[in-house]
């Protein structure tokens, strides 16, 4: 794996328009989207695990004229796998799911997740869980794995323009990154800020 997560997120969020709604899964993705530029249309989930895609799905269905980009980790995605079947059933054309797959629970100390290859052990299953294959199996036909620097520009373009639902599993390096730029910590404030940006003052 050679891709740097922050470079991927910066490419995904370059020059965002107001109709780009970004949901970040917990842990490092929350820091990543904030480093790319905090904005009211960003909803970082801080410590809420397993629900990033479900939140994105609800939002995409409620706001069909906006583009919904979910950026989350493999740990969060593995916890919420059932959401992929519902995305496939609902087929929101405006939903893009990008998993930054470092094969670790990065935020809690880099414990291996099930996307990591397993050598030995009771099941000796070899390759780890292939999240793009899971998404495809759920019925999201446009599901691929991204591993190359050269594919980032296409990833970023597809994320903003291609008809969805789209699923991309991006294999990224395990990195220890400074979290010097953090989003607001108050969940109610973040929710209200986001809501106002999406639907205006209630
Ligand atoms: C329900 C629940 N279980 C465990 C945690 C602790 N936790 C916080 S971040 C994290 C790891 C997240 O891993 P991943 O989604 O792969 O993100 P990464 O930090 O590797 O990008 C865990 C297990 C939590 N916040 N909530």
PDB file of C-alpha atoms in Angstrom, residues 108-198:
ATOM      1  CA  UNK A 108      -7.155   2.958  18.917  1.00  0.00           C
ATOM      2  CA  UNK A 109      -3.629   1.709  18.310  1.00  0.00           C
ATOM      3  CA  UNK A 110      -3.481  -0.041  14.951  1.00  0.00           C
ATOM      4  CA  UNK A 111      -5.064  -3.352  15.860  1.00  0.00           C
ATOM      5  CA  UNK A 112      -5.636  -5.414  12.670  1.00  0.00           C
ATOM      6  CA  UNK A 113      -9.150  -5.389  11.214  1.00  0.00           C
ATOM      7  CA  UNK A 114     -10.662  -8.180   9.126  1.00  0.00           C
ATOM      8  CA  UNK A 115      -9.503  -6.555   5.889  1.00  0.00           C
ATOM      9  CA  UNK A 116      -5.932  -7.479   6.880  1.00  0.00           C
ATOM     10  CA  UNK A 117      -4.553 -10.723   5.481  1.00  0.00           C
ATOM     11  CA  UNK A 118      -4.309 -13.432   8.127  1.00  0.00           C
ATOM     12  CA  UNK A 119      -1.460 -15.911   8.048  1.00  0.00           C
ATOM     13  CA  UNK A 120      -1.947 -18.987  10.181  1.00  0.00           C
ATOM     14  CA  UNK A 121      -4.563 -18.932  12.909  1.00  0.00           C
ATOM     15  CA  UNK A 122      -7.511 -21.244  13.285  1.00  0.00           C
ATOM     16  CA  UNK A 123      -9.200 -20.381   9.995  1.00  0.00           C
ATOM     17  CA  UNK A 124      -6.042 -19.703   7.979  1.00  0.00           C
ATOM     18  CA  UNK A 125      -8.145 -17.708   5.560  1.00  0.00           C
ATOM     19  CA  UNK A 126      -5.214 -15.968   3.889  1.00  0.00           C
ATOM     20  CA  UNK A 127      -6.638 -12.859   2.269  1.00  0.00           C
ATOM     21  CA  UNK A 128      -8.608 -10.463   4.400  1.00  0.00           C
ATOM     22  CA  UNK A 129     -12.159  -9.273   3.738  1.00  0.00           C
ATOM     23  CA  UNK A 130     -12.463  -7.587   0.351  1.00  0.00           C
ATOM     24  CA  UNK A 131     -14.838  -4.701   1.012  1.00  0.00           C
ATOM     25  CA  UNK A 132     -15.363  -3.873  -2.670  1.00  0.00           C
ATOM     26  CA  UNK A 133     -16.389  -7.495  -3.254  1.00  0.00           C
ATOM     27  CA  UNK A 134     -18.764  -7.269  -0.295  1.00  0.00           C
ATOM     28  CA  UNK A 135     -20.318  -4.086  -1.710  1.00  0.00           C
ATOM     29  CA  UNK A 136     -20.633  -5.697  -5.147  1.00  0.00           C
ATOM     30  CA  UNK A 137     -22.143  -8.779  -3.586  1.00  0.00           C
ATOM     31  CA  UNK A 138     -24.684  -6.570  -1.860  1.00  0.00           C
ATOM     32  CA  UNK A 139     -25.671  -5.200  -5.272  1.00  0.00           C
ATOM     33  CA  UNK A 140     -23.653  -1.989  -5.606  1.00  0.00           C
ATOM     34  CA  UNK A 141     -22.353  -2.784  -9.089  1.00  0.00           C
ATOM     35  CA  UNK A 142     -19.933   0.151  -9.283  1.00  0.00           C
ATOM     36  CA  UNK A 143     -17.629  -1.040  -6.516  1.00  0.00           C
ATOM     37  CA  UNK A 144     -13.866  -1.138  -6.936  1.00  0.00           C
ATOM     38  CA  UNK A 145     -10.593  -1.114  -5.031  1.00  0.00           C
ATOM     39  CA  UNK A 146      -8.149   1.745  -5.544  1.00  0.00           C
ATOM     40  CA  UNK A 147      -4.454   1.166  -4.884  1.00  0.00           C
ATOM     41  CA  UNK A 148      -2.552   3.424  -7.275  1.00  0.00           C
ATOM     42  CA  UNK A 149      -1.596   7.077  -7.133  1.00  0.00           C
ATOM     43  CA  UNK A 150      -2.518   7.370 -10.789  1.00  0.00           C
ATOM     44  CA  UNK A 151      -6.125   6.455 -10.003  1.00  0.00           C
ATOM     45  CA  UNK A 152      -6.730   9.241  -7.472  1.00  0.00           C
ATOM     46  CA  UNK A 153      -7.696  11.865 -10.056  1.00  0.00           C
ATOM     47  CA  UNK A 154     -10.295   9.524 -11.534  1.00  0.00           C
ATOM     48  CA  UNK A 155     -11.524   8.659  -8.044  1.00  0.00           C
ATOM     49  CA  UNK A 156     -11.945  12.354  -7.226  1.00  0.00           C
ATOM     50  CA  UNK A 157     -13.728  13.064 -10.510  1.00  0.00           C
ATOM     51  CA  UNK A 158     -16.065  10.071 -10.154  1.00  0.00           C
ATOM     52  CA  UNK A 159     -16.843  11.026  -6.565  1.00  0.00           C
ATOM     53  CA  UNK A 160     -18.126  14.411  -7.705  1.00  0.00           C
ATOM     54  CA  UNK A 161     -19.783  13.606 -11.014  1.00  0.00           C
ATOM     55  CA  UNK A 162     -20.525   9.925 -11.665  1.00  0.00           C
ATOM     56  CA  UNK A 163     -23.998   8.557 -11.130  1.00  0.00           C
ATOM     57  CA  UNK A 164     -24.113   6.446  -7.977  1.00  0.00           C
ATOM     58  CA  UNK A 165     -24.287   4.625  -5.816  1.00  0.00           C
ATOM     59  CA  UNK A 166     -20.523   4.277  -6.005  1.00  0.00           C
ATOM     60  CA  UNK A 167     -18.295   2.341  -3.610  1.00  0.00           C
ATOM     61  CA  UNK A 168     -14.520   2.718  -3.547  1.00  0.00           C
ATOM     62  CA  UNK A 169     -12.219   0.868  -1.190  1.00  0.00           C
ATOM     63  CA  UNK A 170      -8.971   2.836  -1.127  1.00  0.00           C
ATOM     64  CA  UNK A 171      -6.008   0.968   0.318  1.00  0.00           C
ATOM     65  CA  UNK A 172      -3.987   3.478   2.336  1.00  0.00           C
ATOM     66  CA  UNK A 173      -0.769   3.429   4.335  1.00  0.00           C
ATOM     67  CA  UNK A 174      -0.749   3.011   8.088  1.00  0.00           C
ATOM     68  CA  UNK A 175       0.360   6.435   9.266  1.00  0.00           C
ATOM     69  CA  UNK A 176       0.662   8.287  12.536  1.00  0.00           C
ATOM     70  CA  UNK A 177      -0.465  11.795  11.697  1.00  0.00           C
ATOM     71  CA  UNK A 178      -0.634  14.974  13.728  1.00  0.00           C
ATOM     72  CA  UNK A 179      -4.194  15.880  14.702  1.00  0.00           C
ATOM     73  CA  UNK A 180      -3.495  19.535  15.221  1.00  0.00           C
ATOM     74  CA  UNK A 181      -6.601  20.663  13.355  1.00  0.00           C
ATOM     75  CA  UNK A 182      -9.727  19.225  14.939  1.00  0.00           C
ATOM     76  CA  UNK A 183     -13.378  19.975  14.200  1.00  0.00           C
ATOM     77  CA  UNK A 184     -15.706  21.494  16.803  1.00  0.00           C
ATOM     78  CA  UNK A 185     -16.245  18.943  19.582  1.00  0.00           C
ATOM     79  CA  UNK A 186     -19.866  19.688  20.451  1.00  0.00           C
ATOM     80  CA  UNK A 187     -22.077  17.173  18.640  1.00  0.00           C
ATOM     81  CA  UNK A 188     -25.236  19.274  18.955  1.00  0.00           C
ATOM     82  CA  UNK A 189     -23.400  22.266  17.498  1.00  0.00           C
ATOM     83  CA  UNK A 190     -22.074  20.186  14.599  1.00  0.00           C
ATOM     84  CA  UNK A 191     -25.556  18.806  13.882  1.00  0.00           C
ATOM     85  CA  UNK A 192     -27.167  22.258  13.967  1.00  0.00           C
ATOM     86  CA  UNK A 193     -24.434  23.776  11.831  1.00  0.00           C
ATOM     87  CA  UNK A 194     -24.801  20.998   9.271  1.00  0.00           C
ATOM     88  CA  UNK A 195     -28.603  21.158   9.284  1.00  0.00           C
ATOM     89  CA  UNK A 196     -28.583  24.896   8.733  1.00  0.00           C
ATOM     90  CA  UNK A 197     -26.143  24.522   5.837  1.00  0.00           C
ATOM     91  CA  UNK A 198     -28.350  21.882   4.220  1.00  0.00           C
TER      92      UNK A 198
END
